[in-house]
GROMACS .gro file of C-alpha atoms in nm:
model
  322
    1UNK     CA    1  -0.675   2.087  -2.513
    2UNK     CA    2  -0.777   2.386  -2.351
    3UNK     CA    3  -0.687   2.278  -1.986
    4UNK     CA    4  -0.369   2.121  -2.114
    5UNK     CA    5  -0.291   2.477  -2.258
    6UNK     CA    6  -0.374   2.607  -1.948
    7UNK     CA    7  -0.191   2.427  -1.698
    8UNK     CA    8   0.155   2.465  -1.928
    9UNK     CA    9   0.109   2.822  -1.946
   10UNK     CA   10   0.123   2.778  -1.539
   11UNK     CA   11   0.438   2.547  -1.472
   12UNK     CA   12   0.456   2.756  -1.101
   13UNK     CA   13   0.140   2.521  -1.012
   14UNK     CA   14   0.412   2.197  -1.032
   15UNK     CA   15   0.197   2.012  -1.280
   16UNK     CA   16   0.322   1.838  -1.580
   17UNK     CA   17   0.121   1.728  -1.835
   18UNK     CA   18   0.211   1.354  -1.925
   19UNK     CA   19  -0.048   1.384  -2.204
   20UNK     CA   20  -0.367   1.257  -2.348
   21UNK     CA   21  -0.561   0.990  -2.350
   22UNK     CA   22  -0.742   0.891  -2.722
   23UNK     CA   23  -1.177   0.802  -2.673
   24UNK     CA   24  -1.308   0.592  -2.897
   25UNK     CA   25  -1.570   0.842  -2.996
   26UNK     CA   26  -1.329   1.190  -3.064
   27UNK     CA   27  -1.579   1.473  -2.974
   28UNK     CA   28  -1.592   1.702  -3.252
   29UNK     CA   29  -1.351   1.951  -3.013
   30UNK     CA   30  -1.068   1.673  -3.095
   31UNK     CA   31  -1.164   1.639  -3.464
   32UNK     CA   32  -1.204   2.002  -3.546
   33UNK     CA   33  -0.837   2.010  -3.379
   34UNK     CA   34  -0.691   1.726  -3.479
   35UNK     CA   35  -0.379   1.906  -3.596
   36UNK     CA   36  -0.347   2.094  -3.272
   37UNK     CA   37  -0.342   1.763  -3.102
   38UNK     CA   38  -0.084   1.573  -3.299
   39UNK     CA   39   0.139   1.815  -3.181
   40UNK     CA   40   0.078   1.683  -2.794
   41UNK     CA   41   0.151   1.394  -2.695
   42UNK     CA   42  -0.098   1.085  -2.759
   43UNK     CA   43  -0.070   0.848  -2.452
   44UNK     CA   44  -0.267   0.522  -2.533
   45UNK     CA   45  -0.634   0.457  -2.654
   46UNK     CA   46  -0.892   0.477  -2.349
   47UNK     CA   47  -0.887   0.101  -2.405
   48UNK     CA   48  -0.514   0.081  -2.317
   49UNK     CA   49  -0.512   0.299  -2.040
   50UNK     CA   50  -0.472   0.040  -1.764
   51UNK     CA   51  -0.163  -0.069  -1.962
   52UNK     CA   52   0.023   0.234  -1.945
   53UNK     CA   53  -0.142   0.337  -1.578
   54UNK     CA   54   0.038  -0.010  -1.420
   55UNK     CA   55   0.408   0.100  -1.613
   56UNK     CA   56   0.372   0.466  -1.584
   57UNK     CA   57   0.343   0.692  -1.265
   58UNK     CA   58  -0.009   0.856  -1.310
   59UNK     CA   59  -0.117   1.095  -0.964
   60UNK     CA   60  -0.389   1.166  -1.177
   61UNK     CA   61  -0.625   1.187  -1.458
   62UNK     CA   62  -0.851   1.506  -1.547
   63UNK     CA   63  -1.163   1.388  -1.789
   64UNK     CA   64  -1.249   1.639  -2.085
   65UNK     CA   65  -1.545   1.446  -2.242
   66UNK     CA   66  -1.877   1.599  -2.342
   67UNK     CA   67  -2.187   1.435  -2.229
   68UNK     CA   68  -2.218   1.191  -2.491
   69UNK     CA   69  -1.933   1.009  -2.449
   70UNK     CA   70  -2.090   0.857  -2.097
   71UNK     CA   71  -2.007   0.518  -2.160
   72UNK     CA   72  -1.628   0.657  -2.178
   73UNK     CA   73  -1.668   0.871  -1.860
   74UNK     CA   74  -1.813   0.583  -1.652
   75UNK     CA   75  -1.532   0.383  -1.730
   76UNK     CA   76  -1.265   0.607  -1.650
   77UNK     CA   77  -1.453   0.673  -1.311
   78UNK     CA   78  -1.495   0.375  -1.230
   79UNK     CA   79  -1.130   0.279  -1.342
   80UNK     CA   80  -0.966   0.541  -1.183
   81UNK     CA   81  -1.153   0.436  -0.860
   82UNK     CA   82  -1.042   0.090  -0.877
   83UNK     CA   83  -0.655   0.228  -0.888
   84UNK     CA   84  -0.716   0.433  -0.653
   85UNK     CA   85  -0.600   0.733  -0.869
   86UNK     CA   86  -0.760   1.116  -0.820
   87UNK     CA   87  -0.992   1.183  -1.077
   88UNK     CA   88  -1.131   1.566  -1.221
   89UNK     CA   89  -1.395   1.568  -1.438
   90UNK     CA   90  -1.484   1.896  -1.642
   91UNK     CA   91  -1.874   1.969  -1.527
   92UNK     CA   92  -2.020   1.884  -1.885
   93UNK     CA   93  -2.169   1.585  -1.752
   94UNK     CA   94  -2.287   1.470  -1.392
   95UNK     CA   95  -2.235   1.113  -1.306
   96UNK     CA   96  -2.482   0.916  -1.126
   97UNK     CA   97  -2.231   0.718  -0.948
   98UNK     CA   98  -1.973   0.908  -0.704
   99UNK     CA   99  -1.687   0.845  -0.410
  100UNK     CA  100  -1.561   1.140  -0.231
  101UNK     CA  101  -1.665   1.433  -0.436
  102UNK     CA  102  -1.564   1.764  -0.376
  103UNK     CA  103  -1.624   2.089  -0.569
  104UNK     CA  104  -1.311   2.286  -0.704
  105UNK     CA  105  -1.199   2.540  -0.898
  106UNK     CA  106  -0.910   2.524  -1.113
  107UNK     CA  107  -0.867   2.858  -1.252
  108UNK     CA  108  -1.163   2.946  -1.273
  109UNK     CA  109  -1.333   2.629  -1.416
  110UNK     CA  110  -1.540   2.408  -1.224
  111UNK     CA  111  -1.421   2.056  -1.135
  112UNK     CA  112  -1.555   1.726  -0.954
  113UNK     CA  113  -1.280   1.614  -0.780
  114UNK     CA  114  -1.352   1.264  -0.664
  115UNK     CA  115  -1.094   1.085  -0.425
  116UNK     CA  116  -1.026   0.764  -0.340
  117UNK     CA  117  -0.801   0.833  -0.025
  118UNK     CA  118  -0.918   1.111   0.276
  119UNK     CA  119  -0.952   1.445   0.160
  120UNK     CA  120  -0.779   1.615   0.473
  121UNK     CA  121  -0.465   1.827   0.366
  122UNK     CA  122  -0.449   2.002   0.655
  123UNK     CA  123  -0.426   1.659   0.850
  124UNK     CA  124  -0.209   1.498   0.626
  125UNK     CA  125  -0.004   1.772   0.641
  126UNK     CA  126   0.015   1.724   1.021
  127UNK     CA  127   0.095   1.338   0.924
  128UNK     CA  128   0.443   1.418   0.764
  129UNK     CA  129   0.535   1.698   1.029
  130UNK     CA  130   0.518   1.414   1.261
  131UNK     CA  131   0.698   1.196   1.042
  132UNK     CA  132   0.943   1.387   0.990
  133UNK     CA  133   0.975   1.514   1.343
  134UNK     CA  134   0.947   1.118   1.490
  135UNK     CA  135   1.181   1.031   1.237
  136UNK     CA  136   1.434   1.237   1.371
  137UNK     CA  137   1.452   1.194   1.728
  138UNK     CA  138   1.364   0.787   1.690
  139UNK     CA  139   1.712   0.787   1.470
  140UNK     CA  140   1.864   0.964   1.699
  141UNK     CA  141   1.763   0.760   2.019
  142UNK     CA  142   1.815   0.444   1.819
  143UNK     CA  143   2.147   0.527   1.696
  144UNK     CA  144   2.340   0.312   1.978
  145UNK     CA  145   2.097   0.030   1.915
  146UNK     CA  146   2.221   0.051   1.479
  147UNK     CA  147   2.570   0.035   1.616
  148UNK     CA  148   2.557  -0.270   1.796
  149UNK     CA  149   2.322  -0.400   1.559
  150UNK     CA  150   2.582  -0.318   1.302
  151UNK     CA  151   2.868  -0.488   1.450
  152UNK     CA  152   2.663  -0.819   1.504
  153UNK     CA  153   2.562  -0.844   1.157
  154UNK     CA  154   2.928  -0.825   1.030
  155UNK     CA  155   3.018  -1.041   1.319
  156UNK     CA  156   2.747  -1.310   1.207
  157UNK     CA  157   2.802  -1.356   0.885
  158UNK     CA  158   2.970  -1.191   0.543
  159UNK     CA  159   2.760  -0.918   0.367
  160UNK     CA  160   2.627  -0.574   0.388
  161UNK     CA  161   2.508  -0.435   0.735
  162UNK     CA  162   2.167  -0.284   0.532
  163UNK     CA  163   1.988  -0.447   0.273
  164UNK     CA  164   1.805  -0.259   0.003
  165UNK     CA  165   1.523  -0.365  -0.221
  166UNK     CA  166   1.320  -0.190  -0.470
  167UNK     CA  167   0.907  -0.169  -0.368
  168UNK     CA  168   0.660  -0.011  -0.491
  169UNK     CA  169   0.495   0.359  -0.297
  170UNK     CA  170   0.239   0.620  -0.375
  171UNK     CA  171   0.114   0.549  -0.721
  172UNK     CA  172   0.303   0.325  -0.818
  173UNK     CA  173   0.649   0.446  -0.761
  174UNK     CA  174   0.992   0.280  -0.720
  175UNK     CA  175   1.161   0.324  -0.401
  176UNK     CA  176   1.481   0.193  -0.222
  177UNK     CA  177   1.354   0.057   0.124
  178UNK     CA  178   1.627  -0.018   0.352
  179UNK     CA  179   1.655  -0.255   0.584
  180UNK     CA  180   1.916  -0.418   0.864
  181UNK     CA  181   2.018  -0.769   0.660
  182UNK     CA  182   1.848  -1.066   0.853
  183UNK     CA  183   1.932  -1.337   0.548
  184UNK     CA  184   2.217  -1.495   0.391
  185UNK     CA  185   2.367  -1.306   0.080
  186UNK     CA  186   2.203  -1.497  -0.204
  187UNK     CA  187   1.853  -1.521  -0.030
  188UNK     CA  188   1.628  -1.333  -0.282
  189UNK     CA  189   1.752  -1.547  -0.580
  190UNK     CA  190   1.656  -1.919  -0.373
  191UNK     CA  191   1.278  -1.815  -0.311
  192UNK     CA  192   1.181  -2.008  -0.652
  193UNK     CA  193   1.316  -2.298  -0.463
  194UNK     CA  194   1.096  -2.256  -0.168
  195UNK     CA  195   0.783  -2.168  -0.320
  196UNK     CA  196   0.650  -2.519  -0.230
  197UNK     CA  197   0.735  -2.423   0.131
  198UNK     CA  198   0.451  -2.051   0.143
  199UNK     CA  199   0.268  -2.018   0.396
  200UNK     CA  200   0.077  -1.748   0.268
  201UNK     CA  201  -0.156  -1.722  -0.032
  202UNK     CA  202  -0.168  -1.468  -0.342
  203UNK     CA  203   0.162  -1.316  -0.427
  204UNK     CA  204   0.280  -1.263  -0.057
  205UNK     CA  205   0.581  -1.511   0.046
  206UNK     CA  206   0.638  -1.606   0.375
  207UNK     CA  207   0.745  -1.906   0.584
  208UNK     CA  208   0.797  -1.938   0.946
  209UNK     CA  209   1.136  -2.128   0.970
  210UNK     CA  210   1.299  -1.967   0.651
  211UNK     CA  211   1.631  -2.140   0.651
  212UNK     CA  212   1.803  -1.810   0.408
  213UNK     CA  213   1.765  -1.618   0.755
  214UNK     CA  214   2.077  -1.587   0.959
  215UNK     CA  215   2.121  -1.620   1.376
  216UNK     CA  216   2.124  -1.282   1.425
  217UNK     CA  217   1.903  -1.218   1.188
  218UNK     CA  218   1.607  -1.441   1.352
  219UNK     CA  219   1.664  -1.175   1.677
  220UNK     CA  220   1.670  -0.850   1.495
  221UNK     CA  221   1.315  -0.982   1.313
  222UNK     CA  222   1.210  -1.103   1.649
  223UNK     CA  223   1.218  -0.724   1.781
  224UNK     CA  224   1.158  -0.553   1.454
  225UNK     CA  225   1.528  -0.406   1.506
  226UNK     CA  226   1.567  -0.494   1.128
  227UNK     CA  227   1.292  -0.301   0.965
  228UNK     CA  228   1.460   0.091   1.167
  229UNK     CA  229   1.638   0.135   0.919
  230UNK     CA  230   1.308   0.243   0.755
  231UNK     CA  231   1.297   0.556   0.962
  232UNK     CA  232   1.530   0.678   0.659
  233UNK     CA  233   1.270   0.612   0.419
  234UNK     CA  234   0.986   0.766   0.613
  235UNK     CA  235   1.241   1.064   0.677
  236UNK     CA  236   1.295   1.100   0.330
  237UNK     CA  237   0.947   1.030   0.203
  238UNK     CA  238   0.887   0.730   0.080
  239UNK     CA  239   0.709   0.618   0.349
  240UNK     CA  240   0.493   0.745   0.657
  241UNK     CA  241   0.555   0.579   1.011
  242UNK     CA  242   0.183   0.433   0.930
  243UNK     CA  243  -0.009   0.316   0.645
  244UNK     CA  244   0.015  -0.019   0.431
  245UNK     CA  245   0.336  -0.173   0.432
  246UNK     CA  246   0.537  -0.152   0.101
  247UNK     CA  247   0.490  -0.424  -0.188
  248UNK     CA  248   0.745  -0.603  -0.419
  249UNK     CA  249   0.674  -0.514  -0.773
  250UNK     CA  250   0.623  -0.857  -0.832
  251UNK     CA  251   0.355  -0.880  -0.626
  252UNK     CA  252   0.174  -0.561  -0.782
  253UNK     CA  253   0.200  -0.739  -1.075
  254UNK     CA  254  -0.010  -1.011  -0.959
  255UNK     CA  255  -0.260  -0.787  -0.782
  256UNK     CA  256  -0.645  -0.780  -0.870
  257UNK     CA  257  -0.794  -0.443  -0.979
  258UNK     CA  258  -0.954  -0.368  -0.632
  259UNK     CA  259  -0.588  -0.470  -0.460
  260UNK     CA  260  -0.454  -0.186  -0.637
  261UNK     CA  261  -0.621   0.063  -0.409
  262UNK     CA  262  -0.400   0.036  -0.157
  263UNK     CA  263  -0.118   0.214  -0.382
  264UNK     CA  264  -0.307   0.527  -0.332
  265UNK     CA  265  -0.161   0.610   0.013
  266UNK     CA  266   0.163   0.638   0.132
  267UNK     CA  267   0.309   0.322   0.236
  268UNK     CA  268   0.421   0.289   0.603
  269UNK     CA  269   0.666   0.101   0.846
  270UNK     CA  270   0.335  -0.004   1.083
  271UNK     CA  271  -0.026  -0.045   0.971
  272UNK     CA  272  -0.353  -0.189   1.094
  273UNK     CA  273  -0.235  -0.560   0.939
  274UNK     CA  274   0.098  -0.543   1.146
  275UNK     CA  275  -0.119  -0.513   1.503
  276UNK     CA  276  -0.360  -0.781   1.466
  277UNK     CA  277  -0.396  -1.085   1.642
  278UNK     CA  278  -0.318  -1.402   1.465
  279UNK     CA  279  -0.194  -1.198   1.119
  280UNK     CA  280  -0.012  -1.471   1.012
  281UNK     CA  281  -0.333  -1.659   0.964
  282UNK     CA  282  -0.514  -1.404   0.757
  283UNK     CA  283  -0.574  -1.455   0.366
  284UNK     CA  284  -0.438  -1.208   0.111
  285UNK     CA  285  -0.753  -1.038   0.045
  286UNK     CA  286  -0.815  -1.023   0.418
  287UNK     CA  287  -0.493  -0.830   0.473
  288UNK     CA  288  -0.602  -0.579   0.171
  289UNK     CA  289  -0.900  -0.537   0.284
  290UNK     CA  290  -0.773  -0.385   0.622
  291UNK     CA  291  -0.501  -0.124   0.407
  292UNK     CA  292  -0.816  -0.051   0.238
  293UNK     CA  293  -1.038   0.004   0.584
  294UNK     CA  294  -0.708   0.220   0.687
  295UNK     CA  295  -0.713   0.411   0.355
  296UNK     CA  296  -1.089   0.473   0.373
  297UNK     CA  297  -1.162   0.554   0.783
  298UNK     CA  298  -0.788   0.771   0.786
  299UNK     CA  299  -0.736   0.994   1.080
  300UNK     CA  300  -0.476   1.097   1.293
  301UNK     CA  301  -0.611   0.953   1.601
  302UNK     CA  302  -0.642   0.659   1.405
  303UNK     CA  303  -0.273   0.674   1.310
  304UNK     CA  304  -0.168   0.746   1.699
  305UNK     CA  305  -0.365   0.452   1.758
  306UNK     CA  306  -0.176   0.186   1.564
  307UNK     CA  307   0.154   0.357   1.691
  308UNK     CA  308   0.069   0.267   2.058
  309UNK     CA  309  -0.045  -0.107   1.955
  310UNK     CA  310   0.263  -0.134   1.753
  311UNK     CA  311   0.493  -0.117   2.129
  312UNK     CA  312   0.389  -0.437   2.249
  313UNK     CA  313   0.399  -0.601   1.904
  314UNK     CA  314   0.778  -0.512   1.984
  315UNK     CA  315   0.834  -0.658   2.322
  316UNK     CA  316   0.638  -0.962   2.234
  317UNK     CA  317   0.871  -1.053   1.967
  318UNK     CA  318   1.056  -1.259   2.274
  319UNK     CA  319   0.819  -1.511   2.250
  320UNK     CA  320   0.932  -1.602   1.948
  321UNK     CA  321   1.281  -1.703   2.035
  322UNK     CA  322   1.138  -1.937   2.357
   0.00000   0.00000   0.00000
C-alpha cells in the first residue's frame, strides 16, 4: 500500500498503478488495512493472475510480500519470468533463485529488479534512434518502389493496396501491422479450410503454394516488397527493424508458458529466424527458441548483424519464381 501511495503521489514518473494482486496468506500489513485497501483496486487472487496477465497489458509487477509468504514470492518470480514480464521485489526477502538482477532504488527504497530481456538502456536507446532514423530514409528511398508497387496491386486484382491486421507487440499489446496486400480479399476467413494443407506445426500457418495469394502478390513476397510497409510500424513504434517477428493473437493464445517470453521485446520486421538456412523446415519450438537466444544474447552488433544477412535473403527471393 505504501509504494502504491507512493508512486500516485508521483504521476511525473509516468507510472500508473493498475492495482493489486490478493495472496492467499494476507500479511497482517493487508489485514490491519483492510479498509484502506478496499478502496484500491483488487485485481485477481495470486492464483488468477495468469488470467488477467494474458487479457490485460502488465509491463510489470512490483512484489510487497514479507518473508513468510515464500511460497507466494517464488511463484510470482518464477511466473513473471516465464512471461517474460519485469519483476521488483521489496528487499524483505532474498530469493535463492535469480535472472538478471540488478540493485535499484526507487525513492529511496531498495529493489531487486530482475529482467528477463537485456538490461542496456543506453543501447536500446541507440536501437530506436536507429529505427527511427533507418525508418526514415528507407521510406523515403523506397517511396518509388510503393508507387509502382501500388499501381500493380490495383492493376492485379480488386482490393486495398495495404492490408492491415491486428498482432500482438511488447507485452502483449494490440497493434495494426501493415502490409502491401499479396492475397485475394476474403483470404483470412478460408484458412479453416486449409488447415489440412499446414506445413508448419503449433499455431503457425503456412503453406508453400497458398492458392488465396494473388500474381503479383507471389512477386512482392518473393522480394519481401510486401512486408515495407512495416517501416511505418517500426517508425511509429510498434516494432524495431529487428527482433521477433509479430504474432496473431490467435496464436498467443495457443502459446506454452515458456513461448510467451518472446513478448517481452519489441517485435521486429527481421530477426535471427528470418536469416536462417532451411527456416521453413524448423519446428515451432525451434523458431522460439532462436527469438528467445535473440532476446537473451541482445546487442547492437548483434542487431547490425542480422540487418546485413537480411540483404541477400532479399535478392534470393528470385529463386523462388524459377
Amino acid at each position: 500500500l505504501k509504494i502504491a501511495d507512493l508512486i500516485e503521489r508521483h504521476k511525473k514518473w509516468g507510472l500508473n498503478v493498475l492495482g493489486f494482486i490478493r495472496p492467499a496468506r494476507e500479511s497482517n500489513e493487508l489485514n490491519a488495512r483492510g479498509d484502506a485497501l478496499d478502496e484500491k483496486k483488487i485485481l485477481c487472487d495470486i492464483k488468477n493472475l495468469p488470467e488477467f496477465v494474458h487479457h490485460n497489458v502488465v509491463d510489470e509487477i512490483i512484489i510487497c510480500l514479507p518473508g513468510k509468504n515464500v511460497d507466494e514470492i517464488d511463484y510470482l518470480l518464477s511466473f513473471c519470468e516465464e512471461e517474460g514480464i519485469r519483476s521488483r521485489l521489496a528487499l524483505e526477502y532474498y530469493p535463492m533463485i535469480i535472472a538478471k538482477p540488478t540493485l535499484e532504488y526507487f525513492h529511496g527504497r531498495p529493489f531487486l529488479t530482475f529482467n528477463m530481456v537485456p538490461d542496456k538502456n543506453f543501447e536500446l536507446l541507440l536501437k530506436r534512434v536507429i529505427d527511427i532514423v533507418v525508418s526514415i530514409i528507407a521510406l523515403i528511398l523506397f517511396s518509388p518502389l510503393f508507387l509502382i508497387t501500388a499501381l500493380a496491386i490495383k492493376l492485379n486484382s480488386p482490393g486495398p493496396v495495404i492490408f492491415k491486421q491486428t498482432r500482438i507487440g511488447l507485452a502483449g499489446r494490440n497493434f495494426t501491422i501493415y502490409k502491401f496486400r499479396s492475397m485475394h480479399i476474403g483470404a483470412e476467413k478460408s484458412v479453416a479450410n486449409l488447415l489440412p494443407l499446414n506445413e508448419r506445426d503449433g499455431p503457425a500457418f503456412k503453406i508453400k503454394d497458398d492458392p488465396r495469394v494473388t500474381s503479383v502478390g507471389r512477386i512482392i513476397r518473393a522480394f519481401y516488397i510486401d512486408e515495407l510497409p512495416q517501416l511505418v510500424n517500426v517508425l511509429k513504434g510498434d516494432m524495431s527493424l529487428v527482433g521477433p517477428r509479430p504474432p496473431l493473437p490467435s496464436e498467443v493464445e495457443k502459446y506454452e508458458k515458456w513461448h510467451r517470453r518472446r513478448l517481452s521485446m519489441k517485435p521486429g520486421m527481421t530477426c535471427f529466424w528470418q536469416i536462417s538456412e532451411g527456416k521453413q523446415k524448423f519446428t515451432f519450438p525451434e523458431w522460439m527458441r532462436l527469438d528467445l537466444k535473440y532476446i537473451d544474447e541482445w546487442n547492437l552488433t548483434t542487431d547490425f548483424k542480422i540487418m546485413l544477412k537480411t540483404i541477400p535473403k532479399v535478392f534470393a527471393g528470385i529463386k523462388s519464381l524459377i
